[in-house]
Short mmCIF file of C-alpha atoms in Angstrom, two decimals:
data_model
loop_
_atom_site.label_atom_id
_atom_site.label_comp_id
_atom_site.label_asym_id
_atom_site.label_seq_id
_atom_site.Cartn_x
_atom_site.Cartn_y
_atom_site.Cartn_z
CA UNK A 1 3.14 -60.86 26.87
CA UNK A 2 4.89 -58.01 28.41
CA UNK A 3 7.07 -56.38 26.04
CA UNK A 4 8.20 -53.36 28.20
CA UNK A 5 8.80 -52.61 31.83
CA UNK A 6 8.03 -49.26 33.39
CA UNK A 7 9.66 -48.88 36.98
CA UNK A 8 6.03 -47.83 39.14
CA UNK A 9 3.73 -50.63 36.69
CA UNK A 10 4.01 -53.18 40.14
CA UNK A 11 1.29 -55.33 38.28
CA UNK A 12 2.19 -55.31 35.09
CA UNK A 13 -1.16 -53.56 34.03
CA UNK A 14 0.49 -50.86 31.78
CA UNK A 15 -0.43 -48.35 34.43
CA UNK A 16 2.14 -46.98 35.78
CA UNK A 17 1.75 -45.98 39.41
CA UNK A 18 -1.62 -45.82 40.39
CA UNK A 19 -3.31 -47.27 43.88
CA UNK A 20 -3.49 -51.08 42.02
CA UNK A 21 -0.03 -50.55 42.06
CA UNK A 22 0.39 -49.96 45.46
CA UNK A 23 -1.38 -52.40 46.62
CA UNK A 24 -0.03 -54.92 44.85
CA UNK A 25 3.70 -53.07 46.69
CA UNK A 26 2.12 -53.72 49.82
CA UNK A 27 1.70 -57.18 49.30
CA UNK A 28 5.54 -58.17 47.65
CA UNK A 29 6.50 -56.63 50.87
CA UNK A 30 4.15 -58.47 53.28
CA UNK A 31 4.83 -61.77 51.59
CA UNK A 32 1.35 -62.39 50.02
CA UNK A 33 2.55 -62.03 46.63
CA UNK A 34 5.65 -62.14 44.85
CA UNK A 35 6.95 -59.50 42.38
CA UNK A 36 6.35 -60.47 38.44
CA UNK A 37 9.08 -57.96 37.25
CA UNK A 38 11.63 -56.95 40.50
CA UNK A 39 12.96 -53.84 38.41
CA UNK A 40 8.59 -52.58 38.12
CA UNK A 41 8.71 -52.57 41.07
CA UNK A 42 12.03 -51.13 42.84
CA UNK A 43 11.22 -47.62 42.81
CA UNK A 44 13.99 -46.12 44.25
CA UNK A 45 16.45 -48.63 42.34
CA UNK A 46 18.20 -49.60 45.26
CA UNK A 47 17.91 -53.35 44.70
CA UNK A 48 15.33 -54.30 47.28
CA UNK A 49 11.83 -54.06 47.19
CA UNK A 50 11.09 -52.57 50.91
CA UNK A 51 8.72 -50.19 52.93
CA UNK A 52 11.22 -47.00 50.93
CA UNK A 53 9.04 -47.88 47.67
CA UNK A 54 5.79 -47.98 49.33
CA UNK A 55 6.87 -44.01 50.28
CA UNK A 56 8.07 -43.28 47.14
CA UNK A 57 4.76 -44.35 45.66
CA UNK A 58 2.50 -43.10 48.31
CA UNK A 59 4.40 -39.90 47.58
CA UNK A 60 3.83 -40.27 43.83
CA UNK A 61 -0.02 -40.48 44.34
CA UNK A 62 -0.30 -38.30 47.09
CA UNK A 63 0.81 -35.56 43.90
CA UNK A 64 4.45 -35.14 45.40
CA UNK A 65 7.10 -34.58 42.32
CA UNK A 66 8.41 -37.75 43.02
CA UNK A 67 11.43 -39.69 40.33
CA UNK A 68 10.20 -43.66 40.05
CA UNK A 69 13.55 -45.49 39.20
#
């Protein structure tokens, strides 16, 4: 049971923002999978889950000072 949501934690793993997580982006966005929690995983809280995340959290990996949500 998931009892709280951190914007970056795509699957839900209590990780927040690692490469699971972007994988996991990658697929929402292709279509493979669908998102568990939208709001995990709209990290630029625009409403949409789109190829803008997948930068931010690229970014966010990649060591950039990025803001998730």
């Amino acid at each position: 049971v998931i009892t709280k949501l951190f914007v970056g934690d795509v699957n839900c793993d209590t990780v927040v923002a690692d490469n699971h997580d972007m994988i996991t982006l990658r697929k929402i966005i292709l279509g493979i999978e669908t998102a568990l929690y939208e709001d995990s995983a709209d990290l630029n809280t625009d409403g949409k889950i789109n190829i803008l995340d997948l930068i931010r959290i690229k970014r966010y990996l990649a060591g950039e000072e990025v803001a998730l949500g």
